[in-house]
Amino acid sequence: FSGLFYPAGFFSGLRRDIVRLLPTHYAAVSVRGYVLRGAPIGTYADWIAGLLVVAAVMLGLLKLSVVHYERAQ
């Protein structure tokens, strides 16, 4: 449901909007464009930057979760 196997255009309107909210959609589009179409990776630089921001935020939340868990014990 994240656009890995089917492009976002395959889904109905609501599902298409949900797919486009997920970071895996942008990762799949970037990899697919680079590997299959031979597009320069710079074409997807803004999406890759967004994915890096999402990854950094998630790692920060993970770190906070671990700290909170360790304090609770």
Rosetta silent file (secondary structure, phi, psi, omega in degrees, C-alpha in Angstrom):
SEQUENCE: FSGLFYPAGFFSGLRRDIVRLLPTHYAAVSVRGYVLRGAPIGTYADWIAGLLVVAAVMLGLLKLSVVHYERAQ
SCORE:     score description
SCORE:     0.000 S_00000001
   1 L     0.000    3.284 -177.038    0.000    0.000    0.000 S_00000001
   2 L  -102.989    7.006  179.070    3.029    2.258   -0.005 S_00000001
   3 L    87.942   11.844  179.771    3.587    2.381   -3.730 S_00000001
   4 L   -74.616  -41.987 -175.999    6.386   -0.175   -3.796 S_00000001
   5 L   -98.569  -31.288  179.217    4.699   -2.660   -6.110 S_00000001
   6 L  -123.182  138.412  176.729    2.104   -0.478   -7.835 S_00000001
   7 L   -64.848  158.053 -177.124    2.545    3.184   -8.825 S_00000001
   8 H   -59.714  -31.204  179.910    0.398    5.744   -7.008 S_00000001
   9 H   -66.472  -14.420  179.146   -1.681    6.295  -10.165 S_00000001
  10 H   -73.455  -27.416 -174.169   -2.961    2.714   -9.883 S_00000001
  11 L   -86.598  164.417  174.881   -4.925    3.494   -6.713 S_00000001
  12 L   -70.253  172.723 -174.103   -8.212    5.339   -6.228 S_00000001
  13 H   -55.864  -51.167 -178.758   -8.142    9.013   -5.210 S_00000001
  14 H   -64.639  -45.312  179.876   -8.146    8.572   -1.430 S_00000001
  15 H   -65.948  -34.698  177.199   -5.645    5.732   -1.505 S_00000001
  16 H   -62.166  -42.253  178.352   -3.427    7.707   -3.879 S_00000001
  17 H   -64.474  -39.343  178.383   -3.354   10.569   -1.376 S_00000001
  18 H   -65.630  -43.733  179.734   -2.460    8.166    1.447 S_00000001
  19 H   -60.019  -39.498 -177.584    0.303    6.572   -0.632 S_00000001
  20 L   -74.584   -8.118  174.423    1.784    9.993   -1.366 S_00000001
  21 L   -86.720  -16.661 -174.899    1.990   10.735    2.365 S_00000001
  22 L   -89.422  136.391  179.945    4.287    7.770    2.987 S_00000001
  23 H   -63.389  -27.645 -178.969    8.067    8.143    2.667 S_00000001
  24 H   -64.663  -27.136  176.758    8.376    4.734    1.004 S_00000001
  25 H   -61.781  -47.060 -177.646    6.528    6.109   -2.035 S_00000001
  26 H   -70.082  -34.434  175.355    9.226    8.721   -2.604 S_00000001
  27 H   -65.243  -43.219 -179.728   12.006    6.199   -1.996 S_00000001
  28 H   -64.368  -42.948  179.678   10.444    3.820   -4.526 S_00000001
  29 H   -63.840  -41.971 -179.770   10.014    6.554   -7.136 S_00000001
  30 H   -64.481  -48.210 -179.098   13.613    7.704   -6.679 S_00000001
  31 H   -65.846  -43.763  179.823   15.101    4.220   -6.903 S_00000001
  32 H   -60.537  -43.618 -179.911   12.846    3.231   -9.803 S_00000001
  33 H   -66.291  -39.423 -179.031   13.781    6.371  -11.743 S_00000001
  34 H   -72.240  -44.927 -174.242   17.488    5.961  -11.082 S_00000001
  35 H   -80.698  -48.976 -173.308   17.719    2.221  -11.739 S_00000001
  36 L   -84.331  -37.492 -176.403   15.151    1.619  -14.452 S_00000001
  37 L   -97.207  -14.209 -179.094   15.112    4.913  -16.324 S_00000001
  38 L    72.461   21.634  178.856   18.727    5.907  -15.799 S_00000001
  39 L   -70.008  143.559  177.970   17.726    9.353  -14.561 S_00000001
  40 L   -62.094  143.021 -177.068   20.477   11.262  -12.746 S_00000001
  41 H   -62.738  -25.448  177.768   20.154   10.963   -8.972 S_00000001
  42 H   -63.518  -21.784  177.641   20.147   14.763   -8.746 S_00000001
  43 H   -60.299  -31.998 -176.115   16.701   14.724  -10.340 S_00000001
  44 H  -107.022   21.220 -175.153   15.336   13.369   -7.081 S_00000001
  45 H   -59.342  -39.777 -179.345   17.516   15.442   -4.742 S_00000001
  46 H   -67.572  -37.813  178.217   14.559   17.196   -3.089 S_00000001
  47 H   -69.611  -40.171  179.124   12.797   13.906   -2.390 S_00000001
  48 H   -65.949  -39.233  176.237   15.985   12.316   -1.090 S_00000001
  49 H   -62.110  -41.544  176.926   16.558   15.321    1.172 S_00000001
  50 H   -62.465  -40.669  177.402   13.011   14.918    2.488 S_00000001
  51 H   -64.046  -38.564  177.782   13.639   11.225    3.136 S_00000001
  52 H   -65.992  -37.332  176.903   16.810   12.078    5.052 S_00000001
  53 H   -64.838  -45.586  178.301   14.889   14.576    7.179 S_00000001
  54 H   -60.622  -43.271  179.173   12.204   11.980    7.933 S_00000001
  55 H   -62.555  -41.678  179.309   14.896    9.424    8.812 S_00000001
  56 H   -64.412  -42.187  178.436   16.645   11.905   11.128 S_00000001
  57 H   -63.509  -43.910  179.744   13.382   12.738   12.902 S_00000001
  58 H   -64.942  -38.966  176.926   12.545    9.048   13.331 S_00000001
  59 H   -66.103  -37.085  175.498   16.022    8.300   14.706 S_00000001
  60 H   -63.357  -43.086  177.187   15.626   11.181   17.146 S_00000001
  61 H   -65.148  -36.949  176.739   12.278    9.803   18.297 S_00000001
  62 H   -63.039  -43.972  178.998   13.824    6.359   18.661 S_00000001
  63 H   -61.104  -43.983  177.544   16.597    7.791   20.815 S_00000001
  64 H   -62.727  -37.914  178.320   14.049    9.566   23.028 S_00000001
  65 H   -64.057  -43.339 -179.914   12.060    6.339   23.348 S_00000001
  66 H   -65.010  -43.351  178.485   15.113    4.386   24.426 S_00000001
  67 H   -61.782  -44.712  179.181   16.069    7.030   26.988 S_00000001
  68 H   -63.202  -41.505  179.491   12.523    7.075   28.364 S_00000001
  69 H   -63.898  -42.928 -178.614   12.439    3.267   28.537 S_00000001
  70 H   -67.772  -33.718  177.818   15.768    3.103   30.337 S_00000001
  71 H   -71.232  -30.765 -177.013   14.654    5.705   32.891 S_00000001
  72 H   -72.396  -19.103 -178.044   11.444    3.828   33.569 S_00000001
  73 L   -94.713    0.000    0.000   13.313    0.727   34.696 S_00000001
